[in-house]
XYZ file of C-alpha atoms in Angstrom:
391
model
C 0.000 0.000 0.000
C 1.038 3.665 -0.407
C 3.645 5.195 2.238
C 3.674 8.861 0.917
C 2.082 11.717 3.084
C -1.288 9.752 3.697
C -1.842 9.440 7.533
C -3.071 6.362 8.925
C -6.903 6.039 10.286
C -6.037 3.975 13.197
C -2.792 2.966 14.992
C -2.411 -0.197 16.864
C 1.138 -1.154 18.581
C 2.919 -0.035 15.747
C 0.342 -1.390 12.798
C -1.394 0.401 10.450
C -5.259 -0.766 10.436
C -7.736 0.478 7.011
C -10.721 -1.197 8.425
C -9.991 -3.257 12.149
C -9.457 -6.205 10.125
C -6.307 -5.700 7.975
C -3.388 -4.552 8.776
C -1.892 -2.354 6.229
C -1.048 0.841 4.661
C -3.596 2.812 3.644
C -4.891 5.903 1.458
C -8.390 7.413 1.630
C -9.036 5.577 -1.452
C -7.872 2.288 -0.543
C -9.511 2.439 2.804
C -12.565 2.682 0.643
C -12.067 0.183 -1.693
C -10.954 -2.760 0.907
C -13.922 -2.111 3.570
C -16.074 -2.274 0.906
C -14.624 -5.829 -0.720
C -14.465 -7.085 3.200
C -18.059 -6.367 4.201
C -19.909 -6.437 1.239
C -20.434 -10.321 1.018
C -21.112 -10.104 5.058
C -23.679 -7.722 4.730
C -25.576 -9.560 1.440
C -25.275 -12.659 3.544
C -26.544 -11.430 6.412
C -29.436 -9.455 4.193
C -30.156 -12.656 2.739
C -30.085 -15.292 6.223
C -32.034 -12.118 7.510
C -34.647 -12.164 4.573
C -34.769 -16.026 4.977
C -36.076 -16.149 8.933
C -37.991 -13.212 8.025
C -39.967 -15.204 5.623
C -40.144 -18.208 7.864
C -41.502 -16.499 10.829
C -44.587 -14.614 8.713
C -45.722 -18.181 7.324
C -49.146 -18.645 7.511
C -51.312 -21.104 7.525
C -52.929 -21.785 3.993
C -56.008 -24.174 5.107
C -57.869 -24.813 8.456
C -56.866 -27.683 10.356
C -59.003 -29.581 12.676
C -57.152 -31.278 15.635
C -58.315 -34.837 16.502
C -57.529 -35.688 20.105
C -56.058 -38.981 20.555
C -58.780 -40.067 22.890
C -61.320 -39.838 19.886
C -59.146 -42.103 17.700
C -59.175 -44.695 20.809
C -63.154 -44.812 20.949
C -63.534 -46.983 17.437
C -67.305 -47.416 16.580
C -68.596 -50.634 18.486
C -69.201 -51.932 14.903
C -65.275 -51.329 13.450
C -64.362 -55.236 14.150
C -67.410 -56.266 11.973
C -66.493 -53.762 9.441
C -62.482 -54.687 9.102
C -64.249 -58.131 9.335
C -65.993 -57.662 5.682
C -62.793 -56.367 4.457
C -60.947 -59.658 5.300
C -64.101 -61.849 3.861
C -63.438 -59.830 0.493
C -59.746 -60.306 0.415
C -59.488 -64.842 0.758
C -61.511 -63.840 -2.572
C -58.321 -64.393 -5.031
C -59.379 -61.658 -7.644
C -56.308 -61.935 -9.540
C -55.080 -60.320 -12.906
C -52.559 -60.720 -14.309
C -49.907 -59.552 -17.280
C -50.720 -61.941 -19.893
C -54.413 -59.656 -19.506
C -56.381 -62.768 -17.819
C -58.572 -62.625 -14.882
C -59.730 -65.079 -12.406
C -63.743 -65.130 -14.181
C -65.216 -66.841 -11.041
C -63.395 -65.746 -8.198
C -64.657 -61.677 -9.459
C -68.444 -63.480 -9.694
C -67.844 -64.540 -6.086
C -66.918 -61.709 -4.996
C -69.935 -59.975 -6.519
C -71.659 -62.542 -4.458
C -69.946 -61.607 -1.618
C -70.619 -57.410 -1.799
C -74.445 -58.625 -2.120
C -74.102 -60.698 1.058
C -72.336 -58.494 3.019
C -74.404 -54.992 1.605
C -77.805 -56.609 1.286
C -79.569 -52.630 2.134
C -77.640 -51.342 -0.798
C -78.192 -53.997 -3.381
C -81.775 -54.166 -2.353
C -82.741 -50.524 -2.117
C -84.933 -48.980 -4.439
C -82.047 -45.775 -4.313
C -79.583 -47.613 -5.890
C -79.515 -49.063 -9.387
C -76.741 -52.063 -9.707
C -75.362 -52.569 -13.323
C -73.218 -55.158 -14.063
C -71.152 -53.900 -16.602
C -69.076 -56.692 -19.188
C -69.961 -59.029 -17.001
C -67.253 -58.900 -14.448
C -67.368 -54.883 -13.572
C -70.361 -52.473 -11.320
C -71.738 -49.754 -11.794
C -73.778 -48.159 -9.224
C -76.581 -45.390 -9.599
C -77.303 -44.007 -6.325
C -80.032 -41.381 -6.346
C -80.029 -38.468 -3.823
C -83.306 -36.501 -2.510
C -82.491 -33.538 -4.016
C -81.042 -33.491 -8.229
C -78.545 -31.012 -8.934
C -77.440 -32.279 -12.439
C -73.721 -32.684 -11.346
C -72.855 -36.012 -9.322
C -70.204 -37.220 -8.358
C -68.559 -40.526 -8.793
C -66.790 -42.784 -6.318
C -64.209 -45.513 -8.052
C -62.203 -48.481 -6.644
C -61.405 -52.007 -8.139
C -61.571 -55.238 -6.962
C -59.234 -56.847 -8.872
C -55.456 -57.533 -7.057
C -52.180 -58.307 -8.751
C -50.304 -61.595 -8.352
C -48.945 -62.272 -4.802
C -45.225 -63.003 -6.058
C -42.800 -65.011 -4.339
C -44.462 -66.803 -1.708
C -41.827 -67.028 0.877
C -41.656 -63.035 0.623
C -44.956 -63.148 2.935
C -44.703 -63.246 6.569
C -48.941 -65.097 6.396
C -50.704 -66.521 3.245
C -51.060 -63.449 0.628
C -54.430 -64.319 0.875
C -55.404 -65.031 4.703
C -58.129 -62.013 4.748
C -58.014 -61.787 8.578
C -57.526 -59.863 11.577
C -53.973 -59.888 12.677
C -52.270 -58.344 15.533
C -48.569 -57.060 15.283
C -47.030 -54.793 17.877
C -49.470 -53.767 19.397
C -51.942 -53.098 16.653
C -54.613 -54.774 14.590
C -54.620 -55.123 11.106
C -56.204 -56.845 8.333
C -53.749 -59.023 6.624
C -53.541 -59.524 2.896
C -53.634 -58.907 -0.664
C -55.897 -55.954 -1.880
C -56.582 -54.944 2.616
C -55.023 -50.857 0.619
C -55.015 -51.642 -2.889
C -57.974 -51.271 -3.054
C -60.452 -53.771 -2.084
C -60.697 -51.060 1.567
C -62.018 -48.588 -0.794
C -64.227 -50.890 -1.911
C -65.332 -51.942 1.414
C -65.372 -48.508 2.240
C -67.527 -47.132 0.153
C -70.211 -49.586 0.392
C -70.046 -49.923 4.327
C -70.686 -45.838 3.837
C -73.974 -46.240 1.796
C -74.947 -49.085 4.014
C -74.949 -47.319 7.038
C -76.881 -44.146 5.673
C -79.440 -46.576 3.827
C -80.062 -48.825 6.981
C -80.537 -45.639 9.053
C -83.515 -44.611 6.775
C -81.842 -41.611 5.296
C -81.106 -41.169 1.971
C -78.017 -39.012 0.612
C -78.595 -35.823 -0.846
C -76.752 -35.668 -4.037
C -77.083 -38.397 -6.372
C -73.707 -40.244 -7.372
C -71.905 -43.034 -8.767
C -70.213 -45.942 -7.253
C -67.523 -47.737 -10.492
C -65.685 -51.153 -9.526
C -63.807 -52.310 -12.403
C -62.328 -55.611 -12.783
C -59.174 -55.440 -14.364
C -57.538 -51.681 -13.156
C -54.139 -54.050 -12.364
C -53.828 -54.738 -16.356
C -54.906 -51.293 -17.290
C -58.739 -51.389 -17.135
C -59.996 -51.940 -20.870
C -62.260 -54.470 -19.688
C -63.349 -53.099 -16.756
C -63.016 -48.831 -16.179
C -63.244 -48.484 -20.143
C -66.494 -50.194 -20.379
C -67.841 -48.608 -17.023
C -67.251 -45.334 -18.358
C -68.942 -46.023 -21.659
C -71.717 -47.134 -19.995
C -71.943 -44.331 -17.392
C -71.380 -41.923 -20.048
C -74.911 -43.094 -21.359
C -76.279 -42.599 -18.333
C -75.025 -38.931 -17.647
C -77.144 -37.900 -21.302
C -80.362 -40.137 -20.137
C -80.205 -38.449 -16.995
C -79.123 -34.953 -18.319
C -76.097 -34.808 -15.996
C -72.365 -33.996 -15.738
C -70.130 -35.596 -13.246
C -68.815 -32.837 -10.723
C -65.555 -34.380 -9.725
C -64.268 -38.070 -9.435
C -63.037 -39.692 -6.480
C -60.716 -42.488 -7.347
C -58.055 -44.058 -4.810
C -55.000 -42.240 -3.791
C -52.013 -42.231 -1.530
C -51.652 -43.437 1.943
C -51.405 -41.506 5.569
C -47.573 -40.337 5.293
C -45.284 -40.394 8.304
C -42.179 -38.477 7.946
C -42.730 -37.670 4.427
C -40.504 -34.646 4.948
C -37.557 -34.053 7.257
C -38.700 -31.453 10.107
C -42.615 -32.727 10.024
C -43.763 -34.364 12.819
C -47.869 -34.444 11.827
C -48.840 -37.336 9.636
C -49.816 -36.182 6.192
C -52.614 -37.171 3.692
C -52.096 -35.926 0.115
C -55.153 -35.963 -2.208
C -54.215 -36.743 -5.781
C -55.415 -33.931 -8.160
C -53.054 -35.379 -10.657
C -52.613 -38.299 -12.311
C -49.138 -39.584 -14.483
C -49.702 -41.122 -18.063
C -47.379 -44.653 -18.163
C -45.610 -46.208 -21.485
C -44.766 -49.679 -21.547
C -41.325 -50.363 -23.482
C -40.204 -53.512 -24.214
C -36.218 -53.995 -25.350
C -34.739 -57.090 -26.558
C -31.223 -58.027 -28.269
C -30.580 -60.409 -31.003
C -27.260 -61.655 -31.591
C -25.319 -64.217 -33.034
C -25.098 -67.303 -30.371
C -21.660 -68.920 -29.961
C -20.845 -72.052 -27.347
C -19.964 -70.853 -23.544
C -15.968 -71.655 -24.558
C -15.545 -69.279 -26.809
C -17.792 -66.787 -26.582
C -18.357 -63.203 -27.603
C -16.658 -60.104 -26.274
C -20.141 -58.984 -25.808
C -23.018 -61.110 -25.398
C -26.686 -60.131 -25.970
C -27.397 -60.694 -22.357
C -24.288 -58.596 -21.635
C -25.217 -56.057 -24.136
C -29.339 -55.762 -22.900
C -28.208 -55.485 -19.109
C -25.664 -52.439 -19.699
C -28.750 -50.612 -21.096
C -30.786 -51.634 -18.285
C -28.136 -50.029 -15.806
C -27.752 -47.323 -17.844
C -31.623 -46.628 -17.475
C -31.241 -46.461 -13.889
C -28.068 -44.361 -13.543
C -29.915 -41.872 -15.739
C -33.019 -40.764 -14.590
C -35.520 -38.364 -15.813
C -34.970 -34.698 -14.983
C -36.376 -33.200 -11.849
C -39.941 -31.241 -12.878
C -39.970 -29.771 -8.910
C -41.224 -26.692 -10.107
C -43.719 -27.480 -12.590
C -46.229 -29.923 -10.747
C -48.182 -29.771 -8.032
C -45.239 -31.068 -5.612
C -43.892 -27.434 -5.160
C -47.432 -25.970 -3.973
C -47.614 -28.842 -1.323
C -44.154 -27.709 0.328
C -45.588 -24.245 0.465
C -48.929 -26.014 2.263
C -46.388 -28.317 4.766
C -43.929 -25.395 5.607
C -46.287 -23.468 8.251
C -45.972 -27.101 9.939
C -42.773 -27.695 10.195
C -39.927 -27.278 12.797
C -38.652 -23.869 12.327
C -35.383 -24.467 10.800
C -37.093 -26.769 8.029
C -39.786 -24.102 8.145
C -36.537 -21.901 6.847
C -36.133 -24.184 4.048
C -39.959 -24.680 3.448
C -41.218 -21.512 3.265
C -37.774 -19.820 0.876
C -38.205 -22.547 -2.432
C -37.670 -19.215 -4.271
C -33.800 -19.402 -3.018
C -33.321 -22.989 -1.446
C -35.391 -25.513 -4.595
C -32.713 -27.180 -5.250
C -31.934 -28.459 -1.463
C -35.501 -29.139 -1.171
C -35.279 -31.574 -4.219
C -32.224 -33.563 -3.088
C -34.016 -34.011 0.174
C -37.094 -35.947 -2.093
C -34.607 -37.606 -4.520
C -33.674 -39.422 -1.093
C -36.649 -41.379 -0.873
C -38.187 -43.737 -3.743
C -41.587 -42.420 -2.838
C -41.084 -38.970 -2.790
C -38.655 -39.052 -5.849
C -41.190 -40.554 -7.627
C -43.316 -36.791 -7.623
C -40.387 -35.187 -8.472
C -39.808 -37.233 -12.320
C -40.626 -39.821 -14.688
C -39.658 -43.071 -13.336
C -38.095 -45.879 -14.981
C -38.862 -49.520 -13.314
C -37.257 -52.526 -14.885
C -39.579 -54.573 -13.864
C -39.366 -58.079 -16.202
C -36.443 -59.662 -17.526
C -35.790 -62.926 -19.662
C -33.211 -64.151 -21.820
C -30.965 -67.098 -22.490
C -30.984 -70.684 -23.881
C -28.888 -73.291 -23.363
C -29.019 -77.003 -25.746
């Protein structure tokens, strides 16, 4: 720095101090210069950390949230046994589809059987008109006191995929009872959330209002396909042929549909302690790919530097070390931080509640899990491989 005939601003044991920090040799200019290089950065960080909390500690909340006291979830209906009961009755009912697009024909006419045996109110009420639709499917009419024009529609399956490797199961995939595990009853088996409980849901719902002598006030419709596991051609195709025949008979136009969703979430993001239940108000489209490899075959001795096999499964990693771009900001994913933040432990509430500066940390922190990733991106799931011979 320059000696000449400037005179230092502070003096400290012999040094020569521009701003308290540096020790140095300074001229007006310089001083200028070097405080403003040193606190610059501190000030726009501390600005921005400032603007950050700020932000955090106006959060509001952006819906009304009703607090359930623990001691009402203890008191279950004296009827809940009998209900989770009909559940497990409906799932020893092997309703099986599977990929080559075949369904077990009798086991989906038992289980018809079974909804009239277990709903007898419904099936018998002069409210409710039961189509069976392609012979394997429902559709049910249910007509309210009061037409608006716009029902609604309620839709589950009762169709389940394959149970898979048997020795993956702790019980028999298909034991449809009441099982206790730490504590806790549950109904054990294939379909008990996907989604023979909406099914059982539903109808136990309608029961109870029919039995009690009321009758609900908007009409609606109930749809159970039969093949939703195989992509519903049979089943949800036909049903909404059928139902869209209805709708012009009737001079109606379906308000909103009501199909089945996620789960109750625990821990679905770092800093929330509350449970969380999203609502689906989107759906993904799928695409089915199939890749194969042909190659000249040689004997195991000699063979190829690359074999088909060889050749297929590098392309299969490769698929999974790629993934689909992050869409975090252009789904609905982004709006349901903003919802969840207000909730959250305050430094996550930081992170929550600032997506404007701190996306791209809230995005590594879904990437972590396969379940929340799976909002994030297209997915890619390998999910059947064959290959091979041997003479």
């Amino acid at each position: 720095m320059t000696r000449g005939k400037h005179r230092p601003f502070e003096h400290e044991t012999g040094s020569r101090m521009c701003c308290g920090i540096c020790s140095c040799y300074v001229t007006r200019t310089t001083k200028c210069v070097c405080c403003t290089l040193l606190w610059a950065p501190i000030l726009a960080i501390s600005a921005i950390l400032l603007t950050l909390v700020i932000r955090a500690a106006l959060v509001e909340e952006r819906f009304h949230m009703v607090e359930i006291k623990d001691e009402s979830l203890k008191e279950l209906p004296d009827d809940a046994v009998e209900w989770a009961g009909k559940l497990a009755e409906t799932i020893r009912i092997e309703t099986i589809s599977y990929d080559s697009g075949e369904t077990e024909t009798q086991a989906l006419l038992d289980l018809h059987a079974k909804l009239r045996q277990l709903f007898p109110t419904i099936f018998n009420s002069p409210h409710v008109e039961v189509t069976i639709v392609n012979d394997l499917s429902l559709l049910l009419e249910v007509r309210g006191s009061l037409y608006t024009g716009r029902p609604y529609l309620l839709a589950a399956h009762l169709d389940v995929v394959p149970a898979g490797d048997l020795d993956h199961w702790d019980k028999h995939p298909f034991l449809g009872q009441i099982v206790e595990q730490d504590g806790k009853d549950y109904v054990y088996g294939r379909g008990s959330i996907d989604d023979k409980h909406s099914v059982v849901g539903i109808l136990e719902a309608l029961e109870q209002i029919l039995k009690s002598g009321d009758v609900p006030k908007r009409s609606f419709y109930i749809a159970l396909g039969h093949d939703e596991e195989i992509g519903g051609k049979n089943g949800a195709e036909k049903i909404a042929e059928e139902l869209e025949d209805r709708l012009e008979i009737n001079n109606q136009t379906i308000d909103f549909i009501l199909d089945e969703g996620t789960f109750v979430m625990q821990e679905v993001l770092p800093g929330l302690e509350d449970d969380v239940i999203y609502i689906g108000v989107v759906e993904k489209g799928w695409l089915e790919l199939e890749l194969s490899v042909e190659g000249v075959q040689h004997h195991s001795s000699f063979p190829p530097r690359e074999t088909t096999i060889g050749i297929l499964a590098a392309g299969l990693a490769n698929l999974e070390h790629n993934p689909h771009p992050s869409k975090f900001n252009e789904g609905p994913e982004y709006e349901t931080i903003n919802y969840l933040a207000p909730y959250a432990t305050f430094l996550y509430k930081i992170i929550f509640s600032n997506l404007w500066l701190l996306s791209s940390a809230v995005q590594a922190v879904f990437s972590a899990k396969p379940e929340s990733d799976s909002v994030l991106r297209t997915t890619t799931a390998i999910t059947v491989v064959e290959g091979g011979f041997k003479h």
